[in-house]
Tab-separated table of C-alpha atoms (C1' of nucleotides) in Angstrom:
chain	number	residue	atom	x	y	z
A	2	MET	CA	0.141	7.954	13.134
A	3	ILE	CA	2.715	6.517	15.854
A	4	ASN	CA	2.494	2.756	16.063
A	5	GLN	CA	3.539	0.754	19.202
A	6	ALA	CA	7.108	0.299	18.040
A	7	GLY	CA	7.530	4.036	17.567
A	8	GLU	CA	6.132	4.804	20.943
A	9	TYR	CA	8.476	2.240	22.607
A	10	ALA	CA	11.460	3.580	20.573
A	11	LEU	CA	11.012	7.094	21.654
A	12	ARG	CA	10.761	5.927	25.281
A	13	ALA	CA	14.094	4.006	24.859
A	14	VAL	CA	15.913	7.069	23.258
A	15	VAL	CA	14.482	9.441	25.790
A	16	HIS	CA	15.648	7.102	28.621
A	17	LEU	CA	19.067	6.782	27.190
A	18	ALA	CA	19.305	10.508	26.552
A	19	ARG	CA	18.532	11.159	30.220
A	20	ARG	CA	21.618	9.178	31.285
A	21	ASP	CA	23.742	10.832	28.855
A	22	GLY	CA	27.609	10.139	29.504
A	23	LEU	CA	26.927	7.165	31.717
A	24	GLN	CA	27.805	3.571	30.895
A	25	PRO	CA	25.662	1.781	28.313
A	26	ASP	CA	22.324	0.465	29.430
A	27	SER	CA	21.169	-3.156	28.997
A	28	ALA	CA	18.125	-4.026	27.099
A	29	SER	CA	16.497	-5.487	30.242
A	30	ASP	CA	17.295	-2.463	32.295
A	31	ILE	CA	15.866	-0.292	29.452
A	32	ALA	CA	12.747	-2.444	29.315
A	33	ALA	CA	12.211	-2.127	33.001
A	34	ALA	CA	12.513	1.620	33.072
A	35	THR	CA	10.396	2.140	29.990
A	36	LYS	CA	7.887	-0.516	30.900
A	37	VAL	CA	8.221	-2.103	27.331
A	38	PRO	CA	8.054	-5.900	26.981
A	39	GLN	CA	11.775	-6.847	26.860
A	40	ALA	CA	11.806	-9.297	23.986
A	41	TYR	CA	9.958	-6.817	21.817
A	42	LEU	CA	12.158	-3.896	22.897
A	43	GLN	CA	15.280	-5.961	21.826
A	44	LYS	CA	13.993	-6.030	18.318
A	45	ILE	CA	13.340	-2.274	18.419
A	46	LEU	CA	16.753	-1.556	19.903
A	47	ARG	CA	18.365	-3.698	17.167
A	48	THR	CA	16.500	-1.568	14.485
A	49	LEU	CA	17.627	1.694	16.183
A	50	THR	CA	21.217	0.374	16.126
A	51	LYS	CA	21.088	-0.594	12.424
A	52	GLN	CA	19.771	2.964	11.709
A	53	ASN	CA	22.813	4.450	13.539
A	54	ILE	CA	20.596	6.097	16.251
A	55	LEU	CA	21.984	3.659	19.016
A	56	ILE	CA	25.394	1.992	19.451
A	57	ALA	CA	25.432	-1.569	20.734
A	58	GLN	CA	28.188	-2.910	22.871
A	59	ARG	CA	28.115	-6.797	23.597
A	60	GLY	CA	29.437	-8.605	26.715
A	61	MET	CA	29.635	-7.744	30.375
A	62	GLY	CA	28.939	-4.188	31.161
A	63	GLY	CA	27.481	-3.791	27.562
A	64	GLY	CA	24.237	-2.513	26.274
A	65	PHE	CA	23.079	0.542	24.283
A	66	LYS	CA	23.987	4.076	24.204
A	67	LEU	CA	23.158	7.128	21.904
A	68	ALA	CA	25.224	7.168	18.625
A	69	LYS	CA	25.023	11.049	18.756
A	70	LEU	CA	23.992	14.058	20.951
A	71	SER	CA	20.463	14.032	21.938
A	72	SER	CA	20.172	17.420	20.386
A	73	ALA	CA	20.973	15.936	17.097
A	74	ILE	CA	18.412	13.215	16.996
A	75	SER	CA	14.887	14.323	15.861
A	76	VAL	CA	11.726	12.652	17.034
A	77	LEU	CA	10.873	12.116	13.516
A	78	GLU	CA	14.071	10.146	12.708
A	79	VAL	CA	13.557	7.846	15.684
A	80	LEU	CA	9.787	7.087	14.515
A	81	LYS	CA	10.917	6.602	10.903
A	82	ALA	CA	13.680	4.017	11.817
A	83	CYS	CA	10.709	1.869	13.135
A	84	ASP	CA	8.552	2.510	10.091
A	85	SER	CA	6.578	4.595	12.364
A	86	GLY	CA	5.529	8.437	12.316
A	87	PRO	CA	3.076	10.256	10.094
A	88	SER	CA	2.848	8.866	6.499
A	89	ARG	CA	2.032	11.400	3.638
A	90	ILE	CA	-0.367	10.834	0.975
A	91	GLU	CA	1.699	10.583	-2.245
A	92	ARG	CA	-0.935	9.646	-4.808
A	93	CYS	CA	-4.732	9.589	-5.114
A	94	PRO	CA	-5.600	6.520	-3.064
A	95	LEU	CA	-8.263	5.636	-5.609
A	96	GLY	CA	-5.959	5.740	-8.454
A	97	ILE	CA	-7.986	8.295	-10.555
A	98	ALA	CA	-5.680	8.959	-13.398
A	99	GLY	CA	-7.013	12.772	-13.641
A	100	HIS	CA	-6.020	13.507	-10.149
A	101	THR	CA	-2.713	14.980	-10.839
A	102	GLN	CA	-2.929	16.546	-7.412
A	103	LEU	CA	-4.748	15.400	-4.264
A	104	CYS	CA	-8.476	16.335	-4.124
A	105	SER	CA	-9.793	18.344	-1.246
A	106	LEU	CA	-10.379	15.247	0.963
A	107	HIS	CA	-7.032	13.654	0.730
A	108	ARG	CA	-5.427	17.071	0.648
A	109	LEU	CA	-6.923	17.892	4.044
A	110	ILE	CA	-5.706	14.734	5.470
A	111	ASP	CA	-2.107	15.184	3.890
A	112	GLN	CA	-1.973	18.659	5.298
A	113	GLN	CA	-2.572	17.590	8.839
A	114	THR	CA	0.056	14.708	8.290
A	115	ALA	CA	2.508	17.204	6.970
A	116	SER	CA	2.007	19.637	9.864
A	117	VAL	CA	2.683	16.975	12.260
A	118	GLU	CA	5.632	15.570	10.400
A	119	SER	CA	7.209	18.925	10.465
A	120	THR	CA	6.838	19.420	14.212
A	121	PHE	CA	8.442	15.932	14.746
A	122	ALA	CA	11.271	16.726	12.220
A	123	THR	CA	12.074	20.104	14.108
A	124	THR	CA	11.886	18.689	17.751
A	125	SER	CA	14.887	16.906	19.070
A	126	ILE	CA	15.177	14.311	21.898
A	127	ALA	CA	17.092	17.046	23.820
A	128	ASP	CA	14.260	19.562	23.481
A	129	LEU	CA	11.957	16.766	25.380
A	130	ILE	CA	14.430	16.537	28.308
A	131	ASP	CA	15.396	20.285	28.602
A	132	ASN	CA	12.042	21.613	29.373
A	133	GLN	CA	11.407	23.201	32.747
A	134	ASP	CA	8.227	21.083	33.701
A	135	HIS	CA	8.626	19.225	36.939
A	136	ILE	CA	6.837	16.138	35.149
A	137	HIS	CA	9.789	14.417	33.408
A	138	PRO	CA	9.579	11.441	30.768
A	139	LEU	CA	9.870	7.934	32.312
A	140	CYS	CA	10.517	9.494	35.950
A	141	ASP	CA	8.237	9.455	38.751
A	142	PRO	CA	8.555	12.915	40.348
A	143	ASN	CA	7.730	11.447	43.847
A	144	THR	CA	11.001	9.689	43.909
A	145	GLY	CA	13.117	11.643	41.378
A	146	SER	CA	14.538	8.255	40.523
A	147	LEU	CA	15.047	7.185	36.799
A	148	ALA	CA	13.898	3.620	36.910
A	149	GLN	CA	11.638	4.023	40.055
A	150	VAL	CA	8.331	3.407	38.164
A	151	ASN	CA	5.386	1.238	39.141
A	152	LEU	CA	6.814	-2.146	37.714
A	153	GLY	CA	3.966	-4.499	37.127
A	154	VAL	CA	1.401	-1.878	36.448
A	155	PRO	CA	-0.003	-2.640	33.076
A	156	ASN	CA	0.411	0.142	30.398
A	157	THR	CA	-3.385	0.600	30.371
A	158	SER	CA	-3.750	1.520	33.878
A	159	ASN	CA	-5.034	4.661	35.393
A	160	GLY	CA	-3.404	7.642	37.143
A	161	GLY	CA	-0.584	9.853	36.238
A	162	GLY	CA	-0.125	11.666	32.905
B	3	MET	CA	-4.696	8.143	12.747
B	4	ILE	CA	-7.274	7.207	10.028
B	5	ASN	CA	-7.784	3.402	9.479
B	6	GLN	CA	-9.016	1.885	6.420
B	7	ALA	CA	-12.733	1.956	7.685
B	8	GLY	CA	-12.416	5.680	8.406
B	9	GLU	CA	-11.054	6.351	4.946
B	10	TYR	CA	-13.860	4.281	3.232
B	11	ALA	CA	-16.476	6.055	5.315
B	12	LEU	CA	-15.292	9.478	4.284
B	13	ARG	CA	-15.279	8.316	0.562
B	14	ALA	CA	-18.983	7.081	1.010
B	15	VAL	CA	-20.300	10.205	2.720
B	16	VAL	CA	-18.556	12.544	0.380
B	17	HIS	CA	-19.763	10.582	-2.517
B	18	LEU	CA	-23.372	10.771	-1.291
B	19	ALA	CA	-22.962	14.463	-0.508
B	20	ARG	CA	-22.095	15.127	-4.153
B	21	ARG	CA	-25.340	13.837	-5.192
B	22	ASP	CA	-27.437	15.625	-2.659
B	23	GLY	CA	-31.073	15.813	-3.201
B	24	LEU	CA	-31.002	12.772	-5.553
B	25	GLN	CA	-32.516	9.192	-5.052
B	26	PRO	CA	-30.719	7.196	-2.264
B	27	ASP	CA	-27.620	5.306	-3.777
B	28	SER	CA	-27.241	1.574	-3.453
B	29	ALA	CA	-24.270	0.150	-1.618
B	30	SER	CA	-22.932	-1.712	-4.845
B	31	ASP	CA	-23.169	1.762	-6.696
B	32	ILE	CA	-21.303	3.512	-3.814
B	33	ALA	CA	-18.771	0.684	-3.761
B	34	ALA	CA	-18.055	1.033	-7.429
B	35	ALA	CA	-17.887	4.949	-7.288
B	36	THR	CA	-15.596	4.924	-4.258
B	37	LYS	CA	-13.514	1.890	-5.182
B	38	VAL	CA	-14.213	0.210	-1.777
B	39	PRO	CA	-14.897	-3.621	-1.579
B	40	GLN	CA	-18.591	-3.919	-1.590
B	41	ALA	CA	-19.037	-6.376	1.371
B	42	TYR	CA	-16.766	-4.333	3.489
B	43	LEU	CA	-18.497	-1.096	2.658
B	44	GLN	CA	-22.028	-2.484	3.550
B	45	LYS	CA	-20.712	-3.042	7.129
B	46	ILE	CA	-19.409	0.524	7.234
B	47	LEU	CA	-22.595	1.843	5.754
B	48	ARG	CA	-24.476	-0.004	8.455
B	49	THR	CA	-22.442	1.681	11.091
B	50	LEU	CA	-22.766	5.092	9.566
B	51	THR	CA	-26.559	4.414	9.633
B	52	LYS	CA	-26.640	3.382	13.275
B	53	GLN	CA	-24.674	6.482	14.101
B	54	ASN	CA	-27.287	8.509	12.452
B	55	ILE	CA	-25.138	9.820	9.759
B	56	LEU	CA	-26.968	8.012	6.931
B	57	ILE	CA	-30.445	6.853	6.381
B	58	ALA	CA	-30.927	3.414	4.950
B	59	GLN	CA	-33.828	2.534	2.603
B	60	ARG	CA	-34.636	-1.137	1.795
B	61	GLY	CA	-36.282	-2.497	-1.296
B	62	MET	CA	-36.432	-1.464	-4.850
B	63	GLY	CA	-35.030	2.086	-5.352
B	64	GLY	CA	-33.664	1.997	-1.995
B	65	GLY	CA	-30.013	2.658	-0.699
B	66	PHE	CA	-28.308	5.168	1.514
B	67	LYS	CA	-28.504	8.884	1.712
B	68	LEU	CA	-27.275	11.648	4.106
B	69	ALA	CA	-29.295	11.928	7.348
B	70	LYS	CA	-28.586	15.743	7.604
B	71	LEU	CA	-27.073	18.487	5.426
B	72	SER	CA	-23.367	17.831	4.462
B	73	SER	CA	-22.549	21.178	6.063
B	74	ALA	CA	-23.852	19.671	9.281
B	75	ILE	CA	-21.667	16.607	9.201
B	76	SER	CA	-18.056	17.078	10.252
B	77	VAL	CA	-15.103	14.941	9.200
B	78	LEU	CA	-14.355	14.052	12.641
B	79	GLU	CA	-17.850	12.556	13.329
B	80	VAL	CA	-17.629	10.385	10.260
B	81	LEU	CA	-14.377	9.023	11.539
B	82	LYS	CA	-15.406	8.558	15.037
B	83	ALA	CA	-18.498	6.617	13.949
B	84	CYS	CA	-16.035	4.130	12.546
B	85	ASP	CA	-13.735	4.124	15.744
B	86	SER	CA	-11.170	5.941	13.615
B	87	GLY	CA	-9.675	9.410	13.725
B	88	PRO	CA	-7.028	10.854	16.125
B	89	SER	CA	-6.956	9.337	19.459
B	90	ARG	CA	-5.860	11.687	22.220
B	91	ILE	CA	-3.502	10.479	25.145
B	92	GLU	CA	-5.761	10.657	28.338
B	93	ARG	CA	-3.217	9.464	30.861
B	94	CYS	CA	0.521	8.555	31.103
B	95	PRO	CA	0.998	5.460	28.877
B	96	LEU	CA	3.394	4.032	31.473
B	97	GLY	CA	0.978	4.606	34.382
B	98	ILE	CA	3.507	6.456	36.391
B	99	ALA	CA	1.369	7.605	39.349
B	100	GLY	CA	3.281	10.809	39.867
B	101	HIS	CA	2.461	12.056	36.278
B	102	THR	CA	-0.546	14.171	36.985
B	103	GLN	CA	-0.111	15.795	33.591
B	104	LEU	CA	1.475	14.304	30.524
B	105	CYS	CA	5.106	14.586	30.335
B	106	SER	CA	6.946	16.475	27.495
B	107	LEU	CA	7.211	13.267	25.365
B	108	HIS	CA	3.554	12.421	25.473
B	109	ARG	CA	2.417	16.086	25.523
B	110	LEU	CA	4.194	16.639	22.165
B	111	ILE	CA	2.438	13.721	20.714
B	112	ASP	CA	-0.966	14.849	22.187
B	113	GLN	CA	-0.783	18.293	21.096
B	114	GLN	CA	-0.348	17.334	17.493
B	115	THR	CA	-3.227	15.006	17.891
B	116	ALA	CA	-5.291	17.586	19.335
B	117	SER	CA	-4.458	19.903	16.398
B	118	VAL	CA	-5.730	17.421	13.900
B	119	GLU	CA	-8.724	16.523	15.748
B	120	SER	CA	-9.560	20.138	15.943
B	121	THR	CA	-9.013	20.518	12.123
B	122	PHE	CA	-11.384	17.563	11.513
B	123	ALA	CA	-13.956	18.713	14.002
B	124	THR	CA	-14.210	22.113	12.234
B	125	THR	CA	-14.250	20.672	8.498
B	126	SER	CA	-17.555	19.785	7.198
B	127	ILE	CA	-18.170	17.468	4.308
B	128	ALA	CA	-19.687	20.317	2.578
B	129	ASP	CA	-16.296	22.164	2.971
B	130	LEU	CA	-14.544	19.347	0.994
B	131	ILE	CA	-16.977	19.817	-1.877
B	132	ASP	CA	-17.352	23.599	-2.111
B	133	ASN	CA	-13.702	24.338	-2.850
B	134	GLN	CA	-12.911	25.985	-6.042
B	135	ASP	CA	-10.209	23.390	-7.123
B	136	HIS	CA	-10.934	21.527	-10.480
B	137	ILE	CA	-9.787	18.347	-8.840
B	138	HIS	CA	-12.986	16.971	-7.146
B	139	PRO	CA	-13.194	13.967	-4.589
B	140	LEU	CA	-13.968	10.583	-6.293
B	141	CYS	CA	-14.589	12.339	-9.619
B	142	ASP	CA	-12.232	11.907	-12.840
B	143	PRO	CA	-11.905	15.540	-14.164
B	144	ASN	CA	-11.236	14.160	-17.700
B	145	THR	CA	-14.726	12.926	-17.865
B	146	GLY	CA	-16.453	15.043	-15.184
B	147	SER	CA	-18.526	11.926	-14.407
B	148	LEU	CA	-19.183	10.794	-10.772
B	149	ALA	CA	-18.555	7.196	-11.002
B	150	GLN	CA	-16.321	7.200	-14.149
B	151	VAL	CA	-13.271	6.012	-12.447
B	152	ASN	CA	-10.756	3.430	-13.401
B	153	LEU	CA	-12.581	0.502	-12.201
B	154	GLY	CA	-10.388	-2.501	-11.589
B	155	VAL	CA	-7.340	-0.502	-10.802
B	156	PRO	CA	-6.205	-1.528	-7.364
B	157	ASN	CA	-5.943	1.104	-4.702
B	158	THR	CA	-2.210	0.832	-4.593
B	159	SER	CA	-1.773	1.880	-8.227
B	160	ASN	CA	0.029	4.836	-9.307
B	161	GLY	CA	-1.092	7.961	-11.187
B	162	GLY	CA	-3.181	10.643	-10.225
B	163	GLY	CA	-3.295	12.561	-6.969
C	12	DT	C1'	-49.805	-12.238	-3.706
C	13	DC	C1'	-45.412	-12.719	-6.024
C	14	DA	C1'	-40.958	-11.309	-7.899
C	15	DT	C1'	-37.475	-8.255	-7.493
C	16	DT	C1'	-34.352	-5.186	-5.166
C	17	DA	C1'	-31.664	-3.967	-1.580
C	18	DA	C1'	-30.374	-3.511	3.410
C	19	DT	C1'	-29.359	-6.599	7.695
C	20	DA	C1'	-26.818	-9.835	10.427
C	21	DG	C1'	-23.712	-12.975	11.684
C	22	DA	C1'	-20.318	-16.480	10.706
C	23	DT	C1'	-16.099	-17.170	8.499
C	24	DA	C1'	-11.446	-16.329	6.441
C	25	DG	C1'	-7.097	-13.606	5.269
C	26	DT	C1'	-3.412	-10.162	6.893
C	27	DG	C1'	-0.326	-7.395	9.366
C	28	DG	C1'	1.288	-5.588	13.605
C	29	DA	C1'	2.462	-6.899	18.372
C	30	DC	C1'	4.904	-9.837	20.884
C	31	DT	C1'	7.488	-14.320	22.418
C	32	DC	C1'	10.820	-17.910	22.440
C	33	DT	C1'	15.111	-19.961	21.534
C	34	DA	C1'	19.466	-20.720	19.716
C	35	DT	C1'	23.604	-18.466	18.335
C	36	DT	C1'	27.468	-15.038	18.351
C	37	DA	C1'	30.414	-11.698	20.547
C	38	DT	C1'	32.820	-9.537	24.416
C	39	DC	C1'	34.632	-9.275	28.925
C	40	DC	C1'	36.897	-10.946	32.984
C	41	DA	C1'	39.132	-14.177	35.738
D	24	DT	C1'	40.562	-21.022	28.232
D	25	DG	C1'	36.152	-21.229	30.242
D	26	DG	C1'	32.280	-18.924	32.200
D	27	DA	C1'	29.035	-15.129	32.500
D	28	DT	C1'	27.000	-11.334	30.322
D	29	DA	C1'	24.480	-9.507	26.726
D	30	DA	C1'	23.407	-8.428	21.791
D	31	DT	C1'	21.821	-10.919	17.310
D	32	DA	C1'	18.659	-13.462	14.389
D	33	DG	C1'	14.834	-15.434	13.013
D	34	DA	C1'	10.958	-18.616	13.575
D	35	DG	C1'	6.594	-18.852	15.660
D	36	DT	C1'	2.227	-17.182	18.224
D	37	DC	C1'	-1.739	-14.158	19.081
D	38	DC	C1'	-5.179	-10.824	18.044
D	39	DA	C1'	-7.324	-7.057	16.013
D	40	DC	C1'	-8.391	-5.169	11.742
D	41	DT	C1'	-9.778	-6.163	7.101
D	42	DA	C1'	-12.577	-8.416	4.053
D	43	DT	C1'	-15.862	-12.081	2.342
D	44	DC	C1'	-19.866	-14.975	2.048
D	45	DT	C1'	-24.539	-16.510	2.945
D	46	DA	C1'	-29.052	-16.355	4.711
D	47	DT	C1'	-32.726	-13.370	6.115
D	48	DT	C1'	-35.655	-9.502	6.408
D	49	DA	C1'	-38.048	-5.468	4.538
D	50	DA	C1'	-39.844	-2.671	0.862
D	51	DT	C1'	-41.584	-1.860	-3.792
D	52	DG	C1'	-44.206	-2.526	-7.749
D	53	DA	C1'	-46.982	-5.200	-10.811
DNA sequence: TCATTAATAGATAGTGGACTCTATTATCCA
DNA sequence: TGGATAATAGAGTCCACTATCTATTAATGA
């Protein structure tokens, strides 16, 4: 449903949204804060820039920032930009000519996909940040710092949530 | 969410459920009816047998049949048998120690996953077959025959639904 | 006991997603 | 104008998933 690139893209966009109005943030800083392999993240940031979700600025003091308000960016559009997100079943996967609509099996799967897609389409990046929870994305509540995360801990490690 | 093996497994189990009470069906016949590569399907059928969803019978007249009533087999258990199906987010993917619960980003994703998982858990194979729709899984309504599908048409082909 | 049918098991090959590396281009600042 | 910073671009690597192939074992029936 959400591939690795989509997960990484969401982290990056949420990170940038949390520092809204500040200077653009460099790829290596974003990579550190989001714990994403830097070389791979750069590709993803490039993709998000091409899709007009981010704006890139080269040179000293450059980096990436949001191209629009975080309330105007849906979770779904970030995912789709990376060819991620739920993918609907358009036609009978078996190619049965008589199946002019999906059969019950594929309809079940597609309905679930559609439901998730709808939720992601109506949830904005701002929605993820504006919640009252004391657990904030990418941010360790013990320090309150943005980038103060356990660098070096592999993604598969335990603890936290 | 559902990998290729999971999709193929569901097709096979639905196919067998539709011929409930009949003789076991051979792997090659199941492969033809479900349009799954035979060699790969055999591995999947073996997996489903190990997980006690199917019963295998060797020798002449042998093949595979359901190990229990189709109403007692959930969609989810077929998927899980193949290491497929929605996978919940157990812990913070970034490993942030202070995240004792999921943050809003990962909670959003996990809630969607949980919803799909719940639906798959409460939907049985029988539910997929008992519907009143005239479009039946794996079955071309133009012929009404079980295995009478467009053999040779690749899975990516157009038409039907 | 023998031939036939069909599942079992494991080695092998192809493919796409995840990730890396390096060279290049653009921008800023002194 | 030159050096530092940082994005851009694309080729290349790695591995899990997908799929195939072959030899073996088991069951059936004559």
